[in-house]
XYZ file of C-alpha atoms in Angstrom:
627
model
C 121.681 112.280 167.714
C 122.872 108.671 167.238
C 122.774 106.415 170.276
C 126.112 105.176 171.537
C 126.993 101.653 170.504
C 128.130 100.650 173.979
C 124.495 100.728 175.105
C 124.124 97.369 173.334
C 126.187 94.206 173.445
C 128.001 92.967 170.339
C 125.166 90.633 169.255
C 122.514 93.314 169.709
C 124.576 95.934 167.861
C 125.073 93.628 164.881
C 121.311 93.028 164.672
C 120.645 96.765 164.917
C 123.027 97.554 162.078
C 121.667 94.816 159.773
C 118.983 96.850 158.007
C 118.789 95.720 154.389
C 117.497 92.371 153.160
C 116.228 89.519 155.286
C 117.184 88.877 158.892
C 116.237 86.149 161.356
C 117.081 87.068 164.931
C 116.866 84.180 167.418
C 116.501 85.738 170.861
C 116.821 83.725 174.072
C 114.679 84.629 177.117
C 115.718 87.865 178.845
C 118.170 88.800 176.082
C 116.951 92.372 175.524
C 114.955 91.536 172.393
C 112.522 94.472 172.605
C 115.310 96.964 173.328
C 117.146 95.635 170.274
C 114.071 95.873 168.044
C 113.457 99.485 169.033
C 117.142 100.306 168.573
C 117.010 98.756 165.105
C 114.027 100.943 164.130
C 115.906 103.996 165.383
C 118.932 102.959 163.326
C 116.777 102.709 160.188
C 115.548 106.257 160.683
C 119.085 107.493 161.381
C 120.116 105.958 158.040
C 117.390 107.898 156.231
C 114.441 105.472 156.161
C 111.209 107.477 156.590
C 109.347 106.441 159.753
C 106.107 105.911 157.792
C 107.851 103.207 155.718
C 108.511 101.041 158.799
C 106.021 98.416 160.002
C 106.483 96.760 163.417
C 104.148 93.755 163.803
C 103.445 92.163 167.168
C 100.838 89.538 168.018
C 98.917 91.170 170.873
C 97.390 94.626 171.147
C 98.996 95.072 174.590
C 102.474 94.290 173.218
C 101.995 96.708 170.314
C 100.893 99.482 172.690
C 103.726 98.880 175.143
C 106.346 98.791 172.371
C 104.960 101.994 170.840
C 105.125 103.805 174.188
C 108.695 102.650 174.826
C 109.760 103.805 171.372
C 108.222 107.250 171.774
C 109.805 107.619 175.215
C 113.315 106.751 173.934
C 113.164 108.174 170.422
C 110.541 110.910 170.574
C 111.861 112.743 167.509
C 111.926 109.748 165.164
C 108.417 110.135 163.743
C 105.322 107.977 163.357
C 106.374 104.344 162.959
C 103.431 101.904 162.588
C 103.164 99.512 165.539
C 100.296 97.056 165.120
C 99.049 93.492 165.362
C 98.592 91.336 162.287
C 94.813 91.643 162.775
C 94.806 95.438 162.943
C 97.030 95.560 159.839
C 94.581 93.331 157.945
C 91.536 95.308 159.087
C 93.195 98.581 158.002
C 93.874 96.999 154.603
C 90.241 95.922 154.257
C 89.048 99.397 155.257
C 91.206 101.109 152.651
C 90.746 98.744 149.718
C 87.514 96.806 150.344
C 85.353 99.435 152.113
C 85.053 97.519 155.358
C 84.700 99.303 158.676
C 84.754 98.373 162.361
C 80.972 97.815 162.271
C 81.546 94.864 159.945
C 83.321 92.923 162.710
C 81.116 90.742 164.876
C 81.168 91.373 168.611
C 82.225 88.419 170.755
C 78.939 88.563 172.675
C 76.944 88.206 169.451
C 79.004 85.193 168.402
C 78.410 83.460 171.735
C 74.681 84.254 171.550
C 74.497 82.663 168.090
C 76.106 79.448 169.292
C 73.969 79.346 172.443
C 70.923 79.383 170.177
C 72.422 76.644 168.023
C 73.082 74.470 171.074
C 69.635 74.799 172.673
C 68.562 71.420 171.319
C 71.868 69.768 172.211
C 71.075 68.828 175.801
C 74.113 66.560 175.865
C 76.402 69.641 175.962
C 76.502 70.521 179.650
C 79.267 73.144 179.763
C 78.046 75.298 176.890
C 80.278 78.307 177.612
C 83.415 76.155 177.735
C 82.262 74.191 174.697
C 81.756 77.384 172.657
C 85.174 78.656 173.732
C 86.776 75.393 172.535
C 84.639 75.417 169.386
C 85.747 78.936 168.424
C 89.380 77.974 168.995
C 88.934 74.990 166.658
C 87.292 77.186 164.032
C 90.195 79.639 164.257
C 92.798 76.870 163.932
C 90.969 75.370 160.953
C 90.893 78.718 159.150
C 94.389 79.894 160.055
C 95.940 76.603 159.032
C 93.921 76.826 155.792
C 92.811 73.239 156.329
C 89.736 72.005 154.381
C 86.817 71.416 156.761
C 86.505 67.781 155.668
C 90.098 67.098 156.785
C 90.042 69.022 160.068
C 89.815 67.076 163.340
C 88.384 69.251 166.141
C 89.353 69.067 169.814
C 86.061 70.431 171.156
C 84.043 67.251 170.610
C 82.375 65.218 167.887
C 83.364 65.964 164.292
C 79.781 65.787 162.986
C 78.528 68.469 165.374
C 81.579 70.651 164.743
C 81.010 70.542 160.970
C 77.321 71.368 161.431
C 78.065 74.379 163.660
C 80.934 75.583 161.453
C 78.701 75.669 158.361
C 75.821 77.321 160.231
C 78.205 79.976 161.550
C 79.589 80.776 158.082
C 76.058 81.026 156.636
C 74.956 83.314 159.479
C 77.904 85.681 158.956
C 77.312 85.782 155.214
C 73.629 86.612 155.734
C 74.577 89.491 158.071
C 77.436 90.698 155.872
C 79.764 90.465 158.880
C 83.218 89.014 159.526
C 85.100 87.741 162.576
C 88.770 88.145 163.511
C 89.875 85.136 161.485
C 88.018 86.418 158.427
C 90.048 89.635 158.673
C 93.180 87.669 157.840
C 91.594 85.447 155.197
C 89.927 88.312 153.337
C 92.989 90.569 153.556
C 95.168 87.777 152.179
C 92.813 87.155 149.259
C 92.675 90.905 148.592
C 96.460 91.245 148.617
C 96.837 88.233 146.297
C 94.210 89.306 143.776
C 94.336 93.122 143.845
C 97.611 94.299 142.325
C 96.937 97.920 143.272
C 96.413 96.981 146.907
C 99.611 94.930 147.167
C 101.747 97.505 145.355
C 100.478 100.287 147.618
C 101.210 98.264 150.773
C 104.678 97.261 149.571
C 105.503 100.860 148.644
C 104.278 102.079 152.033
C 105.876 99.410 154.223
C 109.361 98.871 152.822
C 110.889 97.758 156.135
C 109.079 95.118 158.173
C 109.873 93.763 161.649
C 107.874 90.873 163.138
C 108.084 90.043 166.831
C 107.288 86.631 168.401
C 107.694 84.975 165.023
C 107.766 81.537 166.650
C 104.014 81.920 167.274
C 103.115 82.512 163.617
C 100.573 80.291 161.840
C 100.449 79.444 158.141
C 97.978 82.177 157.172
C 99.892 84.884 159.030
C 103.132 83.683 157.434
C 101.652 83.901 153.941
C 100.335 87.434 154.530
C 103.695 88.672 155.831
C 105.767 86.973 153.108
C 103.432 88.351 150.441
C 103.808 91.846 151.899
C 107.614 91.597 152.042
C 107.931 90.153 148.557
C 110.646 87.851 147.281
C 113.562 90.077 148.269
C 112.100 92.628 150.678
C 113.488 94.058 153.884
C 111.980 91.750 156.489
C 113.321 90.938 159.950
C 111.700 88.157 161.995
C 112.472 87.901 165.690
C 111.629 85.223 168.208
C 112.717 82.101 170.018
C 111.761 78.702 168.651
C 112.275 77.342 172.183
C 109.366 79.505 173.360
C 106.819 78.388 170.760
C 103.950 77.302 173.046
C 100.762 78.029 171.114
C 100.432 74.951 168.922
C 96.853 74.544 170.198
C 96.076 77.875 168.473
C 97.688 76.787 165.204
C 101.173 78.274 165.736
C 103.873 76.341 163.900
C 107.490 76.620 165.137
C 108.701 75.082 161.871
C 107.747 78.340 160.111
C 110.561 80.080 161.959
C 112.885 77.092 161.561
C 112.364 77.179 157.771
C 112.623 80.956 157.288
C 116.022 80.585 155.622
C 114.558 78.074 153.148
C 112.078 80.704 151.975
C 114.709 83.459 152.053
C 118.035 81.703 151.267
C 120.014 84.970 151.479
C 118.746 85.722 154.994
C 121.287 86.632 157.668
C 120.914 84.633 160.885
C 121.905 86.212 164.226
C 121.474 85.101 167.837
C 120.916 87.002 171.081
C 122.396 84.486 173.526
C 123.016 86.514 176.676
C 120.299 86.411 179.353
C 120.116 89.507 181.577
C 117.238 88.227 183.757
C 118.135 85.037 185.599
C 120.938 83.849 187.834
C 123.426 81.297 186.515
C 121.962 78.063 187.904
C 118.510 78.835 186.539
C 120.016 79.393 183.073
C 122.047 76.171 183.240
C 119.048 74.060 184.244
C 116.757 75.618 181.622
C 119.419 75.102 178.954
C 119.805 71.436 179.932
C 116.054 70.950 179.703
C 115.523 72.469 176.271
C 118.461 70.610 174.740
C 116.316 67.469 174.953
C 114.222 68.864 172.095
C 115.367 67.866 168.606
C 113.445 70.281 166.347
C 115.136 73.545 167.267
C 117.936 75.929 166.364
C 121.241 74.965 167.947
C 122.137 77.919 170.141
C 123.973 79.053 173.234
C 122.071 80.243 176.297
C 124.383 82.284 178.529
C 123.984 83.994 181.908
C 125.229 87.537 182.424
C 124.754 87.316 186.205
C 127.593 86.043 188.363
C 125.193 85.063 191.160
C 124.491 81.326 191.298
C 120.778 81.542 192.178
C 118.562 78.757 193.523
C 116.919 75.833 191.751
C 115.208 73.544 194.223
C 112.934 70.521 193.739
C 110.734 69.319 196.564
C 108.369 66.367 196.419
C 105.540 65.266 198.731
C 103.434 62.167 199.239
C 100.236 63.600 197.707
C 98.831 66.731 196.097
C 97.276 68.040 199.324
C 100.615 67.805 201.113
C 102.251 69.598 198.168
C 99.765 72.482 198.397
C 100.217 72.772 202.161
C 103.988 72.630 201.663
C 103.772 75.531 199.223
C 101.914 77.683 201.731
C 104.332 76.715 204.495
C 107.327 77.750 202.350
C 105.721 81.105 201.608
C 104.843 81.779 205.245
C 108.349 80.836 206.408
C 109.808 83.506 204.092
C 107.925 86.196 206.065
C 107.692 88.286 202.925
C 107.079 92.012 202.731
C 104.452 93.304 200.296
C 107.169 94.070 197.753
C 108.447 90.489 198.069
C 104.945 89.158 197.496
C 104.767 91.259 194.323
C 108.048 89.748 193.137
C 106.786 86.172 193.606
C 104.682 84.002 191.340
C 102.991 80.602 191.489
C 102.753 78.913 188.096
C 100.711 75.882 187.029
C 99.747 74.061 183.842
C 95.939 74.497 183.756
C 93.406 77.029 185.021
C 91.707 74.629 187.412
C 94.898 74.370 189.474
C 94.375 77.990 190.543
C 91.221 76.991 192.434
C 92.886 75.014 195.229
C 95.861 77.375 195.440
C 93.630 80.423 195.799
C 91.592 78.657 198.506
C 94.719 78.008 200.575
C 96.086 81.529 200.100
C 92.758 83.011 201.167
C 92.723 80.800 204.292
C 96.232 81.949 205.241
C 95.493 85.580 204.280
C 98.326 85.675 201.765
C 97.631 88.432 199.183
C 97.512 87.371 195.529
C 96.213 88.288 192.102
C 95.775 86.265 188.928
C 96.768 86.915 185.309
C 93.324 85.660 184.220
C 89.940 85.247 185.919
C 89.639 82.451 188.479
C 86.263 80.773 188.219
C 84.910 80.121 191.674
C 84.690 76.345 191.936
C 81.127 76.695 193.165
C 80.103 78.296 189.876
C 80.869 75.047 188.052
C 78.046 73.030 186.506
C 78.965 69.962 188.607
C 78.109 71.821 191.809
C 74.848 72.999 190.261
C 74.062 69.345 189.515
C 74.735 68.431 193.155
C 72.393 71.163 194.376
C 69.672 70.095 191.944
C 69.869 66.484 193.146
C 69.702 67.659 196.766
C 66.611 69.774 196.064
C 64.852 67.066 194.070
C 65.584 64.513 196.796
C 63.992 66.759 199.405
C 60.924 67.877 197.452
C 62.085 71.467 196.902
C 63.379 71.102 193.348
C 61.788 72.702 190.306
C 61.515 72.031 186.600
C 64.897 73.604 185.918
C 66.557 71.294 188.460
C 64.994 68.243 186.836
C 65.968 69.286 183.322
C 69.532 69.929 184.466
C 70.145 66.399 185.777
C 67.744 64.454 183.577
C 70.627 62.889 181.643
C 73.336 63.176 184.299
C 74.189 60.280 184.186
C 73.124 59.333 180.679
C 69.513 58.086 180.756
C 68.723 58.707 177.049
C 65.651 60.774 177.941
C 66.048 63.157 174.995
C 62.490 63.438 173.703
C 61.531 67.122 173.952
C 58.363 66.205 175.884
C 60.464 65.118 178.882
C 61.570 68.742 179.271
C 57.993 70.071 179.162
C 56.424 68.052 181.986
C 55.651 69.319 185.476
C 58.427 67.071 186.757
C 56.143 64.508 188.353
C 56.730 60.764 188.124
C 53.310 60.358 186.515
C 53.946 62.747 183.619
C 57.482 61.539 182.984
C 56.301 57.910 182.904
C 53.561 58.892 180.452
C 56.123 60.399 178.075
C 58.345 57.307 178.418
C 55.383 54.972 177.753
C 54.376 56.821 174.583
C 57.785 57.134 172.927
C 57.588 56.320 169.198
C 60.855 54.368 169.155
C 59.697 50.795 169.822
C 58.650 48.742 172.810
C 62.127 48.011 174.170
C 63.080 51.710 174.123
C 59.863 52.619 175.891
C 60.582 49.977 178.529
C 64.154 51.210 178.949
C 62.974 54.814 179.340
C 60.393 53.828 181.954
C 63.067 51.927 183.917
C 65.345 54.992 183.767
C 62.593 57.268 185.100
C 61.821 54.867 187.941
C 65.503 54.529 188.854
C 65.868 58.304 188.879
C 62.987 58.754 191.310
C 64.354 55.940 193.462
C 67.629 57.904 193.581
C 65.690 60.999 194.669
C 64.169 58.944 197.480
C 67.583 57.739 198.669
C 68.768 61.357 198.833
C 65.970 62.455 201.153
C 67.224 64.059 204.403
C 70.843 63.233 203.590
C 73.697 65.520 204.649
C 76.248 66.771 202.084
C 78.728 63.921 202.614
C 76.133 61.161 202.263
C 74.558 62.885 199.261
C 77.829 62.793 197.348
C 78.476 59.182 198.355
C 75.065 58.110 197.047
C 75.482 60.074 193.809
C 78.881 58.491 193.239
C 77.726 54.920 193.921
C 74.046 54.394 193.141
C 73.775 57.526 191.012
C 76.785 56.580 188.830
C 77.699 60.270 188.708
C 81.480 59.833 188.643
C 81.121 57.381 185.757
C 79.090 60.061 183.994
C 81.944 62.557 184.509
C 84.375 60.117 182.911
C 82.082 59.514 179.940
C 81.378 63.201 179.453
C 85.108 64.027 179.549
C 85.691 61.472 176.783
C 82.842 62.975 174.731
C 84.426 66.421 175.062
C 87.989 65.223 174.391
C 88.980 66.251 177.919
C 91.057 64.501 180.539
C 88.639 62.977 183.123
C 90.920 64.386 185.806
C 89.763 67.902 184.893
C 86.240 67.014 186.087
C 87.314 64.684 188.896
C 89.186 67.641 190.389
C 85.919 69.486 191.057
C 84.112 66.401 192.322
C 86.916 65.526 194.757
C 87.114 69.134 195.919
C 83.379 69.146 196.726
C 83.752 65.857 198.610
C 86.557 67.321 200.701
C 84.534 70.457 201.487
C 81.375 68.460 202.254
C 83.223 66.608 205.016
C 83.814 69.940 206.789
C 80.103 70.824 207.033
C 77.405 69.027 208.985
C 74.398 70.179 206.988
C 73.366 71.990 203.805
C 72.689 75.293 205.540
C 76.228 75.372 206.917
C 77.738 74.419 203.550
C 75.658 77.050 201.744
C 76.885 79.765 204.130
C 80.463 78.704 203.437
C 79.882 78.816 199.665
C 78.462 82.335 199.812
C 81.337 83.580 201.970
C 83.861 81.856 199.685
C 82.547 83.715 196.626
C 82.679 87.113 198.336
C 86.228 86.660 199.671
C 87.574 85.441 196.300
C 85.994 88.364 194.423
C 87.351 90.885 196.932
C 90.865 89.437 196.752
C 90.974 89.420 192.948
C 89.742 93.021 192.809
C 92.806 94.166 194.769
C 95.163 92.979 192.002
C 98.121 92.913 194.375
C 100.425 90.365 195.974
C 101.713 87.026 194.656
C 100.949 86.473 190.964
C 99.047 83.292 190.075
C 99.388 82.265 186.440
C 99.242 79.399 184.015
C 102.545 78.676 182.317
C 101.095 80.043 179.069
C 100.070 83.373 180.595
C 103.434 83.795 182.334
C 105.238 84.313 179.018
C 106.770 87.785 178.842
C 106.655 88.225 182.637
C 109.351 87.822 185.287
C 109.661 87.566 189.068
C 112.481 87.186 191.611
C 110.970 83.969 192.980
C 108.905 81.429 190.992
C 107.090 78.333 192.291
C 105.943 75.784 189.688
C 103.308 73.400 191.024
C 102.382 69.824 190.142
C 105.564 68.863 188.300
C 104.133 65.396 187.782
C 103.560 63.258 184.735
C 100.176 63.877 183.011
C 100.190 67.462 184.288
C 103.703 68.559 183.261
C 103.807 67.245 180.564
C 100.033 67.410 180.115
C 98.086 64.158 179.733
C 96.738 64.956 176.260
C 100.166 65.160 174.618
C 100.646 62.083 172.445
C 103.131 62.817 169.650
C 106.789 63.782 169.724
C 105.750 67.270 168.584
C 103.298 67.530 171.488
C 105.946 66.467 174.000
C 108.440 68.987 172.631
C 105.860 71.764 172.993
C 105.183 70.715 176.590
C 108.933 70.868 177.237
C 109.073 74.346 175.698
C 106.203 75.403 177.945
C 108.026 74.198 181.070
C 111.146 75.980 179.804
C 109.166 79.232 179.553
C 108.006 78.801 183.154
C 111.519 78.124 184.455
C 112.971 81.162 182.685
C 110.491 83.514 184.373
C 112.592 83.247 187.568
C 115.318 85.784 188.256
C 116.820 84.494 191.508
C 114.925 81.477 192.817
C 113.080 78.615 191.110
C 111.096 76.232 193.332
C 109.709 73.072 191.674
C 107.043 71.101 193.556
C 105.799 67.584 192.862
C 104.126 64.620 194.595
C 104.388 60.848 194.306
C 101.189 59.514 195.898
C 97.647 59.467 194.416
C 99.011 58.116 191.101
C 101.535 60.955 191.022
C 104.818 60.347 189.210
C 107.552 62.990 189.144
C 107.737 64.758 185.790
C 110.528 63.506 183.498
C 111.377 67.170 182.920
C 112.781 67.396 186.460
C 115.495 64.884 185.579
C 116.164 66.688 182.294
C 116.949 69.913 184.164
C 120.048 68.243 185.574
C 121.824 67.552 182.301
C 121.255 67.888 178.573
C 120.934 64.727 176.497
C 124.217 65.473 174.730
C 126.074 66.568 177.876
C 129.069 64.432 178.870
C 130.412 66.775 181.502
C 129.447 67.352 185.115
C 125.759 67.520 185.876
C 124.139 70.509 187.530
C 123.585 69.849 191.229
C 119.811 70.221 191.539
C 118.785 70.364 195.192
C 116.142 67.729 195.905
C 114.290 67.352 199.180
C 111.693 64.748 200.033
C 108.980 65.867 202.424
C 106.224 63.668 203.715
């Protein structure tokens, strides 16, 4: 039985009834995109398209599963439509036509183990887990953008080391006869291009293609999908160029913007009506995104009559901002259901650390969309402990090796790491270096200075230990230098150092601080296991979610927008990311910033008030200053 047209608005119904040829559907946040996509599939089947000829591509396994369940629940009699990710489609193609199987795909743990082995001799890489994570992202971007290795500039660190590890990784996979997730796409694309039988079979099977979140497509994914659809196939791409926020993964919003250039006969439709947020939230978000130039010109309309709340509050420093956040939450006197309908959003993972600490202290329930690393599991804290132990004669060889070049002392000869840790043996290695007299002298001075530092740390409490490490030990300078080596913002490492300094001031001795650290770990783990209460999330992870009340923290320059953005394209992506965060709110959007400690209110706050092209009245954005 056909579904009644009045279940959809006019825009949605037009998209549903546009079945043949090419379609680009630009869908604003909260516009009923998924409902429309499922209704369009149902319409195809009602018009006689066999379910097995329909391919629905999404870009996460969770999204594919959720969409499949919703379709079966609404249209149980429609048959077996294929819902899948681009990766699962490519793996299925390789299984059928190239005799691959799931055993051919490398496990993530094996990949990490390989790179750990490769990095054993690279003592200069301190945060190996984070480095490997960034390295694998760079490898994926290089492959998915189909960029020659010689021309690719990595973000994880030095180009020379990246190239060395990339080549070693490819050789290792070839020797094992294994592939990774990026290889799935590359090999499937080559197969489809070169095997006529394969491509003809796929095109005959999947005659109607829908692609969700098309704004997050990269060049390789685009080429696979266009090849599958053919020059005049039935392909519908759906997304919102204003929500393209994965440029760091290789996503290119211009792919969606240029769809009509590739398919000049494509029909373009818009879903403009937002069914999620109150009017003021929509108006502010629309003003903000209109400051971007590279985008589709579109309307963004509110279906709700309620005005809603958009409120900006600024403080004199980041600590006051965090305390102000907690105070606002406590003053609401929320029920458990209200907690569940509230979120706290931030730009980077590390910002969750301080927020979670404050929520734990005030016994406010929360969960997080991704793991929160306890700040005391960070390598900087392990360095502090190692220095404390070595200064008090209770350190071991592992402690010495950990801090040997923190700060940089250029003690890289492998023999330094094989001594018993005594001054005598270390001086012997330094005196017998094969690199020339001046290098031997420099190494001996470095060893002596290090042991002098150990002496200064003897019997020192936590506060004094950190002061000595920062001044005589040059440790904060080391953090700055290491951040530059890793292409990071120094502030990412300073955050941990300053947090430890603040905590050290609360504890008189190491025993007391250690007890606090142990208790902190247990409480954080217990809270996260409950998975209930206020949602903590990065702006990236908030995409696709919604809450009645949203707080966005640290709306300050160099955080929002992020410090590493340098080009116009980078700034536009940062603006899109803030736009995504703002449009998660249904009823209330609270924006928090600070002006002290080098804080400067984000330019995006001003942009919320009026669009660049707007000549009419500005939106009245409530602003309160709190000191």
